[in-house]
C-alpha cells in the first residue's frame, strides 16, 4: 500500500497548495504523514541507540582519615557517565574508565564493595565498571589493616569489627560528598562483600559474635559426623581462632570493667555535687541570718565537675542504612550468635564458592543461610570459583610475584565466572530494591 506513497509525498512537497485546492488526490496527506513519521524514526532511532551505547563507567577516588576514630579510608568509585572511557593507571593497575568524568544525575542505587583480605580498591575494577554501566554507583575500599600490603588485623579480634566500622565510615563519606551524595538513592544502598567483608556485613545487619561458641566447635558430634573436615579446625587455623576468641573475651572484660568504673564515677560525682549543694545552702542561710537587710540574691559559687573515665569502646555496629546485602564466601560462621542471625530482616544473598579452601560452603555460607530467616535470605553456589578467581586479572608484576593467587583459573574461566557473578549481583539487588 506504500507503492504510490513516495510519488504522492513528492507531489505534496512541490505543490503544497494542491492540498488546499478542490480535487486533490485522496490519501495524499495521510501518505505524506506516514513518510514523515518514518523519516523521524530513522533520524531518532540511531540517536537513541547511541545514547544507550554511551552509558559508560566514570572513575574517581575518595580518601579520608579520621584521627579521632583512627579510621583511614582509601576508596575508588565507579559511576554512570556519558563520557567515553580512557586508560587509567593507578599504581600497578591499568584499567578502562572515564577518569573524573561528569556523573549522570541520579538517583542511582549505591553498592559499597568490600574485597577479600587479598584485595584492594582496584581488585574488582572490571566488575565495578560493569555495574556502573548498568546504573550503580560502586564504592570499593582498600581496608586499612586488612589488605594485601597490610594484614595487621587479620586473624585478630579487631578484624571484623574494624571492617564493619570502615564500611560505615565509607558510607558516611559517600553521602557527605557534594557530587556523589546528591546522586545516590538513600533508599537503595547495598553491601557487596567478599570473604571477611561478608562476615563484617552480618555485624552491620545486626548479628553479634559470641566467642564462647568456638571452644566446643571442633569436638562437636555434628562436625565429626559430617565426614568433611573443617579447615578452621586444622592446627594452624585453630591456633588463630584461639587467639581471636581470647582477644574477644579480653575486650569484653575491658568493656565491663570500663562500664563499671564509669558507673562508680557517676555515683561519686553525684555525691560530690550533692555535698557541694548542701554547703552552698548552709552558707547562704548563715549569710542571711547575719544580714540586717534581706538578701535578694547570692553570688553563684564556682562549680567543680569531677572528670569521668572514658566510655567503653563502641561495639554496636548495626547500620540500618544498608537495605540489602550480598555476602560472597563469608566465614566465622561458628562465632555468630544463632539468635541474632534469626532476627535479621533485610534481604540477604549468600554465595558459596566450591573451590574456597578455607570458607567451604557447607561449613560457612550454607550454615549461615540455614541460621537466617528463610523469608529474607537466599543461597547460591558458584561452581569453579575461589576468592582470587573473582578478582580482576592481576597486573604483570603481581602475577609474577604471586602466581598462586593470580592464576587459580584461566583467563577464559575468570571471564565466565565474572559474567555469572555480575548476573547474580544485578538480579539480586534489582529485586531487593523494588
Short mmCIF file of C-alpha atoms in Angstrom, two decimals:
data_model
loop_
_atom_site.label_atom_id
_atom_site.label_comp_id
_atom_site.label_asym_id
_atom_site.label_seq_id
_atom_site.Cartn_x
_atom_site.Cartn_y
_atom_site.Cartn_z
CA UNK A 1 0.00 0.00 0.00
CA UNK A 2 3.07 2.24 0.13
CA UNK A 3 3.86 1.85 -3.61
CA UNK A 4 2.32 5.22 -4.59
CA UNK A 5 3.29 6.92 -1.33
CA UNK A 6 6.68 8.40 -2.43
CA UNK A 7 5.16 9.96 -5.57
CA UNK A 8 2.31 11.46 -3.60
CA UNK A 9 4.75 12.78 -0.98
CA UNK A 10 6.86 14.49 -3.65
CA UNK A 11 3.73 15.97 -5.23
CA UNK A 12 2.71 17.36 -1.84
CA UNK A 13 6.14 18.83 -1.14
CA UNK A 14 6.36 20.56 -4.54
CA UNK A 15 2.71 21.66 -4.67
CA UNK A 16 1.62 22.32 -1.10
CA UNK A 17 -1.26 24.49 -2.34
CA UNK A 18 -2.75 21.48 -4.10
CA UNK A 19 -3.90 20.16 -0.73
CA UNK A 20 -5.95 23.25 -0.22
CA UNK A 21 -7.46 23.09 -3.72
CA UNK A 22 -10.51 21.08 -4.64
CA UNK A 23 -9.96 17.77 -6.34
CA UNK A 24 -6.70 16.81 -4.61
CA UNK A 25 -5.74 13.13 -4.62
CA UNK A 26 -7.37 11.17 -1.84
CA UNK A 27 -4.93 9.64 0.61
CA UNK A 28 -2.09 12.01 -0.27
CA UNK A 29 -1.97 13.75 3.13
CA UNK A 30 -2.09 10.54 5.21
CA UNK A 31 0.60 9.09 2.98
CA UNK A 32 2.84 12.12 3.47
CA UNK A 33 2.35 11.90 7.22
CA UNK A 34 3.43 8.26 7.16
CA UNK A 35 6.57 9.26 5.28
CA UNK A 36 7.34 12.00 7.81
CA UNK A 37 6.87 9.58 10.71
CA UNK A 38 9.20 7.08 9.08
CA UNK A 39 11.80 9.79 8.49
CA UNK A 40 11.56 10.85 12.14
CA UNK A 41 12.09 7.27 13.27
CA UNK A 42 15.09 6.90 11.01
CA UNK A 43 16.57 10.09 12.44
CA UNK A 44 15.89 9.36 16.14
CA UNK A 45 16.50 5.61 16.34
CA UNK A 46 20.29 5.90 15.83
CA UNK A 47 20.35 8.72 18.38
CA UNK A 48 18.58 6.55 20.95
CA UNK A 49 20.91 3.65 20.22
CA UNK A 50 23.95 5.89 20.51
CA UNK A 51 22.68 7.22 23.83
CA UNK A 52 22.32 3.69 25.20
CA UNK A 53 25.77 2.73 23.93
CA UNK A 54 27.33 5.81 25.55
CA UNK A 55 26.40 4.73 29.08
CA UNK A 56 29.92 4.26 30.45
CA UNK A 57 31.77 3.90 33.77
CA UNK A 58 33.29 7.00 35.31
CA UNK A 59 36.01 6.73 37.92
CA UNK A 60 37.30 8.84 40.79
CA UNK A 61 38.90 8.31 44.19
CA UNK A 62 37.85 9.16 47.73
CA UNK A 63 40.32 9.49 50.62
CA UNK A 64 39.63 10.29 54.25
CA UNK A 65 41.33 10.00 57.61
CA UNK A 66 39.55 10.41 60.92
CA UNK A 67 42.14 10.86 63.68
CA UNK A 68 39.58 10.55 66.47
CA UNK A 69 38.50 7.09 65.33
CA UNK A 70 41.78 6.09 63.68
CA UNK A 71 39.88 5.18 60.50
CA UNK A 72 41.69 5.72 57.22
CA UNK A 73 39.70 5.29 54.02
CA UNK A 74 41.10 4.76 50.53
CA UNK A 75 38.24 4.17 48.13
CA UNK A 76 37.71 4.00 44.38
CA UNK A 77 34.36 4.98 42.93
CA UNK A 78 32.80 3.86 39.65
CA UNK A 79 29.63 5.59 38.48
CA UNK A 80 27.42 6.07 35.37
CA UNK A 81 28.59 8.71 32.88
CA UNK A 82 28.20 9.63 29.21
CA UNK A 83 31.92 10.22 28.76
CA UNK A 84 33.78 7.58 26.79
CA UNK A 85 36.40 5.69 28.82
CA UNK A 86 40.13 6.04 28.52
CA UNK A 87 43.08 4.23 30.08
CA UNK A 88 43.57 4.76 33.82
CA UNK A 89 46.84 3.89 35.55
CA UNK A 90 46.66 3.56 39.33
CA UNK A 91 49.83 2.13 40.82
CA UNK A 92 50.37 -1.29 39.30
CA UNK A 93 46.85 -1.42 37.91
CA UNK A 94 45.72 -0.37 34.45
CA UNK A 95 42.05 -0.37 33.52
CA UNK A 96 39.47 1.33 31.33
CA UNK A 97 37.29 4.11 32.77
CA UNK A 98 36.39 7.76 32.28
CA UNK A 99 38.53 9.32 34.98
CA UNK A 100 36.97 12.39 36.58
CA UNK A 101 34.03 12.36 34.15
CA UNK A 102 30.75 14.05 34.97
CA UNK A 103 28.38 11.89 36.99
CA UNK A 104 24.97 11.48 35.40
CA UNK A 105 22.14 12.87 37.53
CA UNK A 106 20.57 10.22 39.72
CA UNK A 107 19.25 8.97 41.90
CA UNK A 108 21.34 5.80 41.47
CA UNK A 109 21.48 2.74 43.74
CA UNK A 110 24.72 2.56 45.72
CA UNK A 111 26.84 -0.54 46.37
CA UNK A 112 29.66 -0.48 48.92
CA UNK A 113 32.08 -3.24 47.87
CA UNK A 114 34.31 -4.87 50.48
CA UNK A 115 37.06 -7.02 48.90
CA UNK A 116 38.63 -10.09 50.47
CA UNK A 117 41.79 -9.71 52.55
CA UNK A 118 43.97 -10.32 49.49
CA UNK A 119 42.29 -7.48 47.59
CA UNK A 120 42.33 -3.71 47.33
CA UNK A 121 40.15 -0.94 45.91
CA UNK A 122 41.27 -1.94 42.40
CA UNK A 123 40.91 -5.71 42.78
CA UNK A 124 37.37 -5.69 41.32
CA UNK A 125 37.73 -2.81 38.85
CA UNK A 126 36.23 -4.80 35.96
CA UNK A 127 33.16 -5.83 37.98
CA UNK A 128 32.72 -2.31 39.36
CA UNK A 129 32.88 -0.80 35.86
CA UNK A 130 30.28 -3.24 34.54
CA UNK A 131 27.94 -2.50 37.42
CA UNK A 132 28.38 1.24 36.87
CA UNK A 133 27.44 0.68 33.24
CA UNK A 134 24.19 -0.87 34.48
CA UNK A 135 23.27 2.09 36.65
CA UNK A 136 25.00 1.53 40.00
CA UNK A 137 27.39 3.75 41.92
CA UNK A 138 30.05 1.34 43.23
CA UNK A 139 32.48 2.28 46.01
CA UNK A 140 35.37 -0.16 46.60
CA UNK A 141 37.57 0.04 49.69
CA UNK A 142 41.13 -0.84 50.48
CA UNK A 143 40.61 -1.93 54.08
CA UNK A 144 43.25 -0.37 56.29
CA UNK A 145 44.95 -3.16 58.23
CA UNK A 146 43.33 -5.89 56.14
CA UNK A 147 44.67 -5.86 52.59
CA UNK A 148 47.43 -7.46 50.54
CA UNK A 149 50.04 -4.99 51.83
CA UNK A 150 48.92 -4.64 55.45
CA UNK A 151 47.31 -7.53 57.34
CA UNK A 152 47.81 -6.42 60.93
CA UNK A 153 44.12 -7.00 61.80
CA UNK A 154 43.79 -10.36 60.06
CA UNK A 155 43.15 -13.21 62.50
CA UNK A 156 42.69 -10.86 65.43
CA UNK A 157 39.58 -9.88 67.35
CA UNK A 158 39.74 -6.48 65.60
CA UNK A 159 39.36 -7.96 62.12
CA UNK A 160 35.59 -7.99 61.64
CA UNK A 161 34.59 -5.02 63.86
CA UNK A 162 37.20 -2.80 62.21
CA UNK A 163 35.99 -3.76 58.75
CA UNK A 164 32.42 -3.01 59.76
CA UNK A 165 33.37 0.44 61.11
CA UNK A 166 35.29 1.19 57.93
CA UNK A 167 32.25 0.28 55.83
CA UNK A 168 30.04 2.56 57.93
CA UNK A 169 32.58 5.36 57.57
CA UNK A 170 32.78 4.80 53.80
CA UNK A 171 29.02 5.20 53.53
CA UNK A 172 29.23 8.41 55.58
CA UNK A 173 31.94 9.68 53.24
CA UNK A 174 29.92 8.99 50.09
CA UNK A 175 26.73 10.57 51.40
CA UNK A 176 28.64 13.67 52.54
CA UNK A 177 30.35 14.12 49.16
CA UNK A 178 28.92 17.14 47.27
CA UNK A 179 28.51 15.24 43.99
CA UNK A 180 28.01 11.63 45.00
CA UNK A 181 25.71 12.36 47.92
CA UNK A 182 23.17 14.11 45.70
CA UNK A 183 23.23 11.35 43.08
CA UNK A 184 22.66 8.39 45.43
CA UNK A 185 19.26 6.93 46.24
CA UNK A 186 19.45 6.55 50.03
CA UNK A 187 16.64 4.00 49.93
CA UNK A 188 18.73 1.73 47.68
CA UNK A 189 22.04 1.22 49.48
CA UNK A 190 23.56 -2.26 49.39
CA UNK A 191 26.67 -4.08 50.54
CA UNK A 192 28.59 -6.37 48.19
CA UNK A 193 31.21 -8.14 50.29
CA UNK A 194 33.77 -10.88 49.79
CA UNK A 195 35.32 -13.18 52.41
CA UNK A 196 35.82 -11.39 55.71
CA UNK A 197 33.84 -8.47 54.34
CA UNK A 198 30.81 -10.75 54.21
CA UNK A 199 31.22 -11.64 57.87
CA UNK A 200 31.58 -7.95 58.73
CA UNK A 201 28.40 -7.35 56.76
CA UNK A 202 26.47 -9.59 59.15
CA UNK A 203 27.61 -7.32 62.00
CA UNK A 204 26.27 -4.32 60.09
CA UNK A 205 22.99 -6.18 59.60
CA UNK A 206 22.65 -6.68 63.36
CA UNK A 207 24.26 -10.05 64.11
CA UNK A 208 26.60 -10.46 67.07
CA UNK A 209 29.72 -12.53 67.73
CA UNK A 210 29.95 -14.96 70.65
CA UNK A 211 33.47 -16.23 71.46
CA UNK A 212 32.17 -18.97 73.76
CA UNK A 213 30.87 -20.92 70.75
CA UNK A 214 34.38 -21.66 69.46
CA UNK A 215 35.77 -23.89 72.22
CA UNK A 216 33.34 -26.82 71.71
CA UNK A 217 33.04 -26.37 67.94
CA UNK A 218 35.70 -28.75 66.56
CA UNK A 219 34.72 -31.52 69.00
CA UNK A 220 31.00 -31.30 68.25
CA UNK A 221 29.38 -34.58 67.09
CA UNK A 222 27.67 -32.82 64.19
CA UNK A 223 31.02 -31.71 62.78
CA UNK A 224 32.62 -35.14 63.16
CA UNK A 225 29.65 -36.99 61.69
CA UNK A 226 29.65 -34.87 58.55
CA UNK A 227 32.68 -36.63 57.14
CA UNK A 228 34.09 -33.39 55.73
CA UNK A 229 36.73 -31.74 57.95
CA UNK A 230 36.51 -28.04 58.61
CA UNK A 231 39.72 -26.14 57.75
CA UNK A 232 39.05 -23.91 60.75
CA UNK A 233 39.82 -26.91 62.97
CA UNK A 234 43.21 -27.67 61.43
CA UNK A 235 46.06 -26.83 63.83
CA UNK A 236 47.28 -23.59 62.29
CA UNK A 237 43.84 -22.05 61.78
CA UNK A 238 42.62 -23.37 65.13
CA UNK A 239 45.51 -21.52 66.80
CA UNK A 240 44.41 -18.33 65.03
CA UNK A 241 40.85 -18.88 66.23
CA UNK A 242 42.06 -19.40 69.80
CA UNK A 243 43.83 -16.06 69.61
CA UNK A 244 40.78 -14.33 68.12
CA UNK A 245 38.43 -15.59 70.82
CA UNK A 246 40.91 -14.77 73.61
CA UNK A 247 41.04 -11.23 72.27
CA UNK A 248 37.24 -11.07 72.13
CA UNK A 249 36.96 -12.24 75.73
CA UNK A 250 39.62 -9.77 76.86
CA UNK A 251 37.81 -6.96 75.05
CA UNK A 252 34.51 -7.95 76.65
CA UNK A 253 36.16 -7.91 80.10
CA UNK A 254 37.67 -4.49 79.34
CA UNK A 255 34.27 -3.12 78.33
CA UNK A 256 32.66 -4.48 81.51
CA UNK A 257 35.44 -3.00 83.64
CA UNK A 258 35.23 0.39 81.91
CA UNK A 259 31.46 0.41 82.27
CA UNK A 260 31.71 -0.42 85.99
CA UNK A 261 34.33 2.31 86.54
CA UNK A 262 32.17 4.85 84.79
CA UNK A 263 29.12 3.87 86.82
CA UNK A 264 31.15 4.27 90.02
CA UNK A 265 32.43 7.64 88.84
CA UNK A 266 28.91 8.82 88.04
CA UNK A 267 27.76 7.88 91.55
CA UNK A 268 30.79 9.58 93.12
CA UNK A 269 30.17 12.73 91.09
CA UNK A 270 26.52 12.79 92.13
CA UNK A 271 27.57 12.54 95.80
CA UNK A 272 30.17 15.29 95.38
CA UNK A 273 27.66 17.61 93.73
CA UNK A 274 25.10 16.88 96.47
CA UNK A 275 27.62 17.80 99.18
CA UNK A 276 28.52 20.97 97.27
CA UNK A 277 24.85 21.97 97.08
CA UNK A 278 24.40 21.34 100.81
CA UNK A 279 27.41 23.51 101.66
CA UNK A 280 26.14 26.31 99.40
CA UNK A 281 22.72 26.19 101.05
CA UNK A 282 24.22 26.22 104.57
CA UNK A 283 26.48 29.17 103.75
CA UNK A 284 23.57 31.02 102.18
CA UNK A 285 21.45 30.51 105.32
CA UNK A 286 24.29 31.75 107.54
CA UNK A 287 24.77 34.87 105.42
CA UNK A 288 21.07 35.63 105.51
CA UNK A 289 20.97 35.40 109.30
CA UNK A 290 23.88 37.84 109.59
CA UNK A 291 22.38 40.49 107.34
CA UNK A 292 20.15 43.29 108.63
CA UNK A 293 18.52 43.64 105.25
CA UNK A 294 17.21 40.60 103.37
CA UNK A 295 19.44 39.32 100.58
CA UNK A 296 17.76 39.22 97.21
CA UNK A 297 20.42 37.05 95.54
CA UNK A 298 23.68 35.30 96.26
CA UNK A 299 26.73 35.08 94.01
CA UNK A 300 26.90 31.73 92.26
CA UNK A 301 29.78 29.62 93.61
CA UNK A 302 32.24 28.07 91.17
CA UNK A 303 31.17 24.58 90.09
CA UNK A 304 33.67 21.75 90.08
CA UNK A 305 32.69 18.72 87.98
CA UNK A 306 34.87 15.65 88.54
CA UNK A 307 36.22 14.08 85.36
CA UNK A 308 34.80 10.75 84.21
CA UNK A 309 36.71 7.77 82.84
CA UNK A 310 36.32 7.21 79.09
CA UNK A 311 33.33 5.40 77.69
CA UNK A 312 33.79 1.76 76.69
CA UNK A 313 34.79 1.10 73.10
CA UNK A 314 31.90 1.24 70.64
CA UNK A 315 30.55 -2.24 69.99
CA UNK A 316 27.14 -1.60 68.44
CA UNK A 317 27.85 -1.88 64.71
CA UNK A 318 24.37 -2.19 63.21
CA UNK A 319 23.72 0.22 60.32
CA UNK A 320 20.14 0.27 59.05
CA UNK A 321 21.09 2.38 56.04
CA UNK A 322 22.16 -0.82 54.27
CA UNK A 323 18.93 -2.13 52.76
CA UNK A 324 20.27 -5.35 51.17
CA UNK A 325 23.49 -7.39 51.21
CA UNK A 326 25.19 -9.96 49.02
CA UNK A 327 27.81 -11.83 51.04
CA UNK A 328 30.21 -13.92 48.96
CA UNK A 329 32.05 -16.74 50.72
CA UNK A 330 31.72 -15.37 54.28
CA UNK A 331 33.48 -17.06 57.19
CA UNK A 332 33.48 -17.36 61.01
CA UNK A 333 30.04 -19.00 60.97
CA UNK A 334 30.77 -20.72 64.29
CA UNK A 335 31.22 -17.37 66.09
CA UNK A 336 27.86 -15.85 65.27
CA UNK A 337 25.08 -15.98 67.84
CA UNK A 338 22.31 -18.04 66.18
CA UNK A 339 19.55 -15.99 67.81
CA UNK A 340 20.98 -12.77 66.44
CA UNK A 341 21.06 -14.27 62.94
CA UNK A 342 17.43 -15.33 63.14
CA UNK A 343 16.41 -11.76 63.94
CA UNK A 344 17.87 -10.21 60.77
CA UNK A 345 15.12 -8.92 58.49
CA UNK A 346 16.80 -7.33 55.47
CA UNK A 347 17.25 -9.09 52.10
CA UNK A 348 20.40 -11.21 52.16
CA UNK A 349 22.04 -13.29 49.45
CA UNK A 350 24.80 -15.69 50.45
CA UNK A 351 27.06 -17.09 47.74
CA UNK A 352 29.27 -20.11 48.35
CA UNK A 353 32.43 -20.82 46.33
CA UNK A 354 33.08 -24.50 45.88
CA UNK A 355 36.86 -24.02 45.50
CA UNK A 356 37.40 -21.78 48.51
CA UNK A 357 39.96 -23.71 50.61
CA UNK A 358 39.05 -22.05 53.93
CA UNK A 359 35.44 -20.89 53.71
CA UNK A 360 33.96 -24.14 52.47
CA UNK A 361 30.32 -23.54 51.55
CA UNK A 362 28.93 -26.49 53.51
CA UNK A 363 30.62 -25.16 56.69
CA UNK A 364 30.19 -21.43 56.16
CA UNK A 365 27.78 -19.82 53.66
CA UNK A 366 25.27 -22.68 53.70
CA UNK A 367 25.36 -22.94 57.52
CA UNK A 368 24.76 -19.21 57.84
CA UNK A 369 21.92 -19.43 55.34
CA UNK A 370 20.23 -22.15 57.43
CA UNK A 371 20.53 -20.00 60.55
CA UNK A 372 18.94 -16.97 58.87
CA UNK A 373 15.22 -16.43 58.45
CA UNK A 374 14.12 -18.28 55.32
CA UNK A 375 11.92 -15.38 54.22
CA UNK A 376 14.81 -12.92 53.90
CA UNK A 377 17.84 -14.98 52.84
CA UNK A 378 18.79 -16.93 49.74
CA UNK A 379 21.77 -19.11 48.85
CA UNK A 380 23.65 -19.72 45.60
CA UNK A 381 26.65 -21.96 44.92
CA UNK A 382 29.09 -20.54 42.38
CA UNK A 383 30.94 -23.55 40.98
CA UNK A 384 34.51 -23.47 39.73
CA UNK A 385 35.37 -20.40 41.81
CA UNK A 386 37.55 -19.37 44.71
CA UNK A 387 38.09 -15.87 46.08
CA UNK A 388 41.00 -14.80 43.82
CA UNK A 389 39.16 -16.02 40.71
CA UNK A 390 36.52 -13.35 41.28
CA UNK A 391 39.08 -10.55 41.32
CA UNK A 392 40.30 -8.77 38.21
CA UNK A 393 43.25 -10.15 36.28
CA UNK A 394 46.43 -9.35 38.21
CA UNK A 395 48.89 -6.76 36.86
CA UNK A 396 52.02 -8.38 35.35
CA UNK A 397 54.27 -7.70 38.34
CA UNK A 398 51.75 -9.07 40.79
CA UNK A 399 51.13 -12.13 38.63
CA UNK A 400 54.85 -12.84 38.64
CA UNK A 401 55.24 -12.35 42.40
CA UNK A 402 52.01 -14.11 43.45
CA UNK A 403 51.28 -16.84 40.90
CA UNK A 404 49.29 -18.94 43.38
CA UNK A 405 46.95 -16.02 43.96
CA UNK A 406 46.69 -14.71 40.41
CA UNK A 407 46.40 -17.91 38.40
CA UNK A 408 43.85 -20.07 40.17
CA UNK A 409 41.76 -20.08 36.96
CA UNK A 410 42.44 -19.44 33.28
CA UNK A 411 41.59 -16.04 31.75
CA UNK A 412 38.61 -17.59 29.97
CA UNK A 413 37.31 -19.20 33.15
CA UNK A 414 37.76 -15.91 35.00
CA UNK A 415 35.73 -14.03 32.42
CA UNK A 416 32.93 -16.59 32.53
CA UNK A 417 32.84 -16.51 36.34
CA UNK A 418 32.71 -12.72 36.36
CA UNK A 419 29.79 -12.73 33.94
CA UNK A 420 27.89 -15.20 36.10
CA UNK A 421 28.63 -13.22 39.24
CA UNK A 422 27.58 -9.97 37.59
CA UNK A 423 24.26 -11.54 36.66
CA UNK A 424 23.69 -12.71 40.24
CA UNK A 425 24.51 -9.27 41.64
CA UNK A 426 22.29 -7.31 39.28
CA UNK A 427 19.38 -9.72 39.64
CA UNK A 428 19.51 -9.77 43.44
CA UNK A 429 19.80 -6.04 44.03
CA UNK A 430 17.18 -5.18 41.43
CA UNK A 431 14.76 -7.48 43.24
CA UNK A 432 15.81 -6.25 46.68
CA UNK A 433 15.46 -2.57 45.74
CA UNK A 434 11.98 -2.77 44.24
#
